[in-house]
């Protein structure tokens, strides 16, 4: 998630993402009156992300982030390999290719699904869908759910060092 925020900030869409997607979702999930401490903590995290100067992090920050991501994906790959009884690990080139694809595809797909799910809650969009389409908000929610399901299917199929049967990857 931090990687997605950093990429969004570098492309100049962080503010729009925060105001149009994240805050409406938080307002729906975390009512400020019910959990003010939790909302304050979330706001403090976003303030930290906002105040972070990506240029000052430089190469060291990139290397630390990449190292953490690689360690996490290695642990997940080992868990999947244990699950499928795989004894032979990937070589370094295969790991780099697989891990980069996972780090680029999965956060983007999850962000897309979250955006679609949040957009359905926009009353203007709901009115537009009802007036101009046979697809309703429930269909868009279903598409968002299938998108996240597809991201997990991609993870289940690509991380183990074995050819995972499609049905097993789809069912998780």
mmCIF file of C-alpha atoms in Angstrom:
data_model
loop_
_atom_site.group_PDB
_atom_site.id
_atom_site.type_symbol
_atom_site.label_atom_id
_atom_site.label_comp_id
_atom_site.label_asym_id
_atom_site.label_seq_id
_atom_site.Cartn_x
_atom_site.Cartn_y
_atom_site.Cartn_z
ATOM 1 C CA UNK A 1 0.000 0.000 0.000
ATOM 2 C CA UNK A 2 2.858 2.362 0.770
ATOM 3 C CA UNK A 3 4.279 1.561 -2.659
ATOM 4 C CA UNK A 4 0.957 2.471 -4.323
ATOM 5 C CA UNK A 5 0.801 5.758 -2.384
ATOM 6 C CA UNK A 6 4.398 6.558 -3.338
ATOM 7 C CA UNK A 7 3.684 5.870 -7.001
ATOM 8 C CA UNK A 8 0.462 7.895 -6.828
ATOM 9 C CA UNK A 9 2.336 10.764 -5.214
ATOM 10 C CA UNK A 10 5.090 10.655 -7.827
ATOM 11 C CA UNK A 11 2.499 10.834 -10.629
ATOM 12 C CA UNK A 12 0.694 13.687 -8.888
ATOM 13 C CA UNK A 13 -2.562 11.822 -8.245
ATOM 14 C CA UNK A 14 -2.129 11.246 -4.516
ATOM 15 C CA UNK A 15 -4.268 14.243 -3.501
ATOM 16 C CA UNK A 16 -7.079 13.217 -5.841
ATOM 17 C CA UNK A 17 -6.853 9.597 -4.674
ATOM 18 C CA UNK A 18 -6.980 10.752 -1.076
ATOM 19 C CA UNK A 19 -9.942 13.119 -1.496
ATOM 20 C CA UNK A 20 -12.034 11.113 -3.966
ATOM 21 C CA UNK A 21 -11.367 7.533 -2.900
ATOM 22 C CA UNK A 22 -9.711 7.160 0.477
ATOM 23 C CA UNK A 23 -11.591 9.756 2.533
ATOM 24 C CA UNK A 24 -15.072 8.729 1.268
ATOM 25 C CA UNK A 25 -14.239 5.100 2.026
ATOM 26 C CA UNK A 26 -12.956 5.981 5.493
ATOM 27 C CA UNK A 27 -16.037 8.096 6.138
ATOM 28 C CA UNK A 28 -18.177 5.095 5.285
ATOM 29 C CA UNK A 29 -16.149 2.576 7.303
ATOM 30 C CA UNK A 30 -14.986 4.748 10.198
ATOM 31 C CA UNK A 31 -17.541 7.176 11.459
ATOM 32 C CA UNK A 32 -15.534 9.899 13.213
ATOM 33 C CA UNK A 33 -18.027 10.107 16.058
ATOM 34 C CA UNK A 34 -17.784 6.386 16.790
ATOM 35 C CA UNK A 35 -14.003 6.016 16.729
ATOM 36 C CA UNK A 36 -12.293 9.424 16.888
ATOM 37 C CA UNK A 37 -8.955 7.982 18.024
ATOM 38 C CA UNK A 38 -8.847 5.524 15.144
ATOM 39 C CA UNK A 39 -9.752 8.199 12.587
ATOM 40 C CA UNK A 40 -7.109 10.524 14.080
ATOM 41 C CA UNK A 41 -4.505 7.759 13.749
ATOM 42 C CA UNK A 42 -5.447 7.172 10.107
ATOM 43 C CA UNK A 43 -5.299 10.916 9.419
ATOM 44 C CA UNK A 44 -1.862 11.052 11.053
ATOM 45 C CA UNK A 45 -0.631 8.251 8.775
ATOM 46 C CA UNK A 46 -1.855 10.129 5.713
ATOM 47 C CA UNK A 47 -0.216 13.305 6.980
ATOM 48 C CA UNK A 48 3.047 11.370 7.299
ATOM 49 C CA UNK A 49 2.696 10.153 3.698
ATOM 50 C CA UNK A 50 1.854 13.699 2.592
ATOM 51 C CA UNK A 51 4.911 15.156 4.351
ATOM 52 C CA UNK A 52 7.270 12.528 2.987
ATOM 53 C CA UNK A 53 9.648 13.932 0.426
ATOM 54 C CA UNK A 54 10.255 11.105 -2.014
ATOM 55 C CA UNK A 55 13.296 12.842 -3.472
ATOM 56 C CA UNK A 56 15.011 12.969 -0.092
ATOM 57 C CA UNK A 57 14.494 9.243 0.391
ATOM 58 C CA UNK A 58 16.504 8.652 -2.744
ATOM 59 C CA UNK A 59 18.241 5.431 -3.516
ATOM 60 C CA UNK A 60 18.477 4.271 0.100
ATOM 61 C CA UNK A 61 14.706 4.528 0.584
ATOM 62 C CA UNK A 62 14.080 2.712 -2.679
ATOM 63 C CA UNK A 63 16.484 -0.069 -1.710
ATOM 64 C CA UNK A 64 14.940 -0.493 1.748
ATOM 65 C CA UNK A 65 11.426 -0.573 0.283
ATOM 66 C CA UNK A 66 12.496 -3.062 -2.382
ATOM 67 C CA UNK A 67 14.229 -5.222 0.230
ATOM 68 C CA UNK A 68 11.106 -5.262 2.429
ATOM 69 C CA UNK A 69 8.887 -6.132 -0.537
ATOM 70 C CA UNK A 70 11.221 -8.913 -1.651
ATOM 71 C CA UNK A 71 11.397 -10.357 1.874
ATOM 72 C CA UNK A 72 7.592 -10.338 2.129
ATOM 73 C CA UNK A 73 7.098 -11.960 -1.271
ATOM 74 C CA UNK A 74 9.806 -14.530 -0.499
ATOM 75 C CA UNK A 75 7.961 -15.517 2.685
ATOM 76 C CA UNK A 76 4.684 -15.804 0.770
ATOM 77 C CA UNK A 77 6.386 -17.837 -1.960
ATOM 78 C CA UNK A 78 7.891 -20.191 0.644
ATOM 79 C CA UNK A 79 4.455 -20.656 2.220
ATOM 80 C CA UNK A 80 2.897 -21.465 -1.152
ATOM 81 C CA UNK A 81 5.790 -23.768 -2.043
ATOM 82 C CA UNK A 82 5.307 -25.627 1.252
ATOM 83 C CA UNK A 83 1.596 -25.888 0.500
ATOM 84 C CA UNK A 84 2.296 -27.428 -2.916
ATOM 85 C CA UNK A 85 5.291 -29.511 -1.646
ATOM 86 C CA UNK A 86 7.759 -27.772 -3.963
ATOM 87 C CA UNK A 87 11.373 -28.522 -3.091
ATOM 88 C CA UNK A 88 13.167 -26.547 -5.817
ATOM 89 C CA UNK A 89 13.349 -22.746 -5.325
ATOM 90 C CA UNK A 90 13.297 -20.286 -8.231
ATOM 91 C CA UNK A 91 16.514 -18.872 -9.595
ATOM 92 C CA UNK A 92 17.225 -15.175 -9.037
ATOM 93 C CA UNK A 93 16.092 -14.015 -12.485
ATOM 94 C CA UNK A 94 12.759 -15.843 -12.157
ATOM 95 C CA UNK A 95 12.239 -14.299 -8.710
ATOM 96 C CA UNK A 96 12.910 -10.781 -9.991
ATOM 97 C CA UNK A 97 10.467 -11.221 -12.885
ATOM 98 C CA UNK A 98 7.718 -12.781 -10.751
ATOM 99 C CA UNK A 99 8.094 -10.365 -7.862
ATOM 100 C CA UNK A 100 8.072 -7.303 -10.112
ATOM 101 C CA UNK A 101 4.931 -8.513 -11.831
ATOM 102 C CA UNK A 102 3.243 -9.094 -8.483
ATOM 103 C CA UNK A 103 4.370 -5.709 -7.108
ATOM 104 C CA UNK A 104 3.019 -3.892 -10.154
ATOM 105 C CA UNK A 105 -0.135 -5.852 -10.995
ATOM 106 C CA UNK A 106 -1.712 -6.686 -7.638
ATOM 107 C CA UNK A 107 -1.688 -3.225 -5.967
ATOM 108 C CA UNK A 108 -2.938 -1.646 -9.178
ATOM 109 C CA UNK A 109 -5.774 -4.145 -9.515
ATOM 110 C CA UNK A 110 -6.775 -3.788 -5.860
ATOM 111 C CA UNK A 111 -6.681 0.012 -6.197
ATOM 112 C CA UNK A 112 -8.854 -0.230 -9.315
ATOM 113 C CA UNK A 113 -11.367 -2.433 -7.505
ATOM 114 C CA UNK A 114 -11.441 -0.105 -4.502
ATOM 115 C CA UNK A 115 -11.973 2.872 -6.782
ATOM 116 C CA UNK A 116 -14.854 1.152 -8.583
ATOM 117 C CA UNK A 117 -16.413 0.077 -5.316
ATOM 118 C CA UNK A 118 -16.180 3.585 -3.897
ATOM 119 C CA UNK A 119 -17.436 5.194 -7.088
ATOM 120 C CA UNK A 120 -20.642 3.168 -6.812
ATOM 121 C CA UNK A 121 -21.380 4.990 -3.571
ATOM 122 C CA UNK A 122 -21.394 8.313 -5.453
ATOM 123 C CA UNK A 123 -25.071 9.248 -5.844
ATOM 124 C CA UNK A 124 -24.468 11.008 -9.175
ATOM 125 C CA UNK A 125 -22.883 7.884 -10.611
ATOM 126 C CA UNK A 126 -25.699 5.702 -9.283
ATOM 127 C CA UNK A 127 -28.288 7.988 -10.945
ATOM 128 C CA UNK A 128 -26.271 7.930 -14.183
ATOM 129 C CA UNK A 129 -26.066 4.126 -14.163
ATOM 130 C CA UNK A 130 -29.798 3.770 -13.555
ATOM 131 C CA UNK A 131 -30.661 6.255 -16.320
ATOM 132 C CA UNK A 132 -28.162 5.210 -18.999
ATOM 133 C CA UNK A 133 -27.321 1.582 -18.461
ATOM 134 C CA UNK A 134 -28.759 -1.784 -17.680
ATOM 135 C CA UNK A 135 -25.857 -2.196 -15.287
ATOM 136 C CA UNK A 136 -26.710 -1.094 -11.807
ATOM 137 C CA UNK A 137 -24.503 -0.384 -8.828
ATOM 138 C CA UNK A 138 -24.704 -4.032 -7.797
ATOM 139 C CA UNK A 139 -23.117 -5.046 -11.098
ATOM 140 C CA UNK A 140 -20.261 -2.585 -10.582
ATOM 141 C CA UNK A 141 -19.795 -3.951 -7.044
ATOM 142 C CA UNK A 142 -19.722 -7.447 -8.540
ATOM 143 C CA UNK A 143 -17.103 -6.361 -11.053
ATOM 144 C CA UNK A 144 -14.998 -4.883 -8.236
ATOM 145 C CA UNK A 145 -15.284 -8.131 -6.261
ATOM 146 C CA UNK A 146 -14.303 -10.183 -9.312
ATOM 147 C CA UNK A 147 -11.343 -7.870 -9.894
ATOM 148 C CA UNK A 148 -9.984 -8.507 -6.383
ATOM 149 C CA UNK A 149 -10.685 -12.210 -6.854
ATOM 150 C CA UNK A 150 -8.649 -12.049 -10.067
ATOM 151 C CA UNK A 151 -5.762 -10.387 -8.206
ATOM 152 C CA UNK A 152 -5.709 -13.182 -5.637
ATOM 153 C CA UNK A 153 -5.978 -15.778 -8.399
ATOM 154 C CA UNK A 154 -2.931 -14.178 -10.022
ATOM 155 C CA UNK A 155 -1.053 -14.417 -6.708
ATOM 156 C CA UNK A 156 -2.045 -18.035 -6.120
ATOM 157 C CA UNK A 157 -1.069 -19.015 -9.665
ATOM 158 C CA UNK A 158 2.176 -17.076 -10.022
ATOM 159 C CA UNK A 159 3.974 -17.195 -6.679
ATOM 160 C CA UNK A 160 4.475 -20.943 -6.145
ATOM 161 C CA UNK A 161 7.324 -22.466 -8.153
ATOM 162 C CA UNK A 162 4.966 -25.017 -9.675
ATOM 163 C CA UNK A 163 2.229 -25.011 -12.292
ATOM 164 C CA UNK A 164 -0.842 -24.464 -10.111
ATOM 165 C CA UNK A 165 -4.050 -25.903 -11.561
ATOM 166 C CA UNK A 166 -6.358 -23.110 -12.697
ATOM 167 C CA UNK A 167 -9.247 -24.369 -10.613
ATOM 168 C CA UNK A 168 -7.079 -24.346 -7.479
ATOM 169 C CA UNK A 169 -5.886 -20.796 -8.155
ATOM 170 C CA UNK A 170 -9.428 -19.557 -8.850
ATOM 171 C CA UNK A 171 -10.871 -21.183 -5.735
ATOM 172 C CA UNK A 172 -7.978 -19.958 -3.593
#
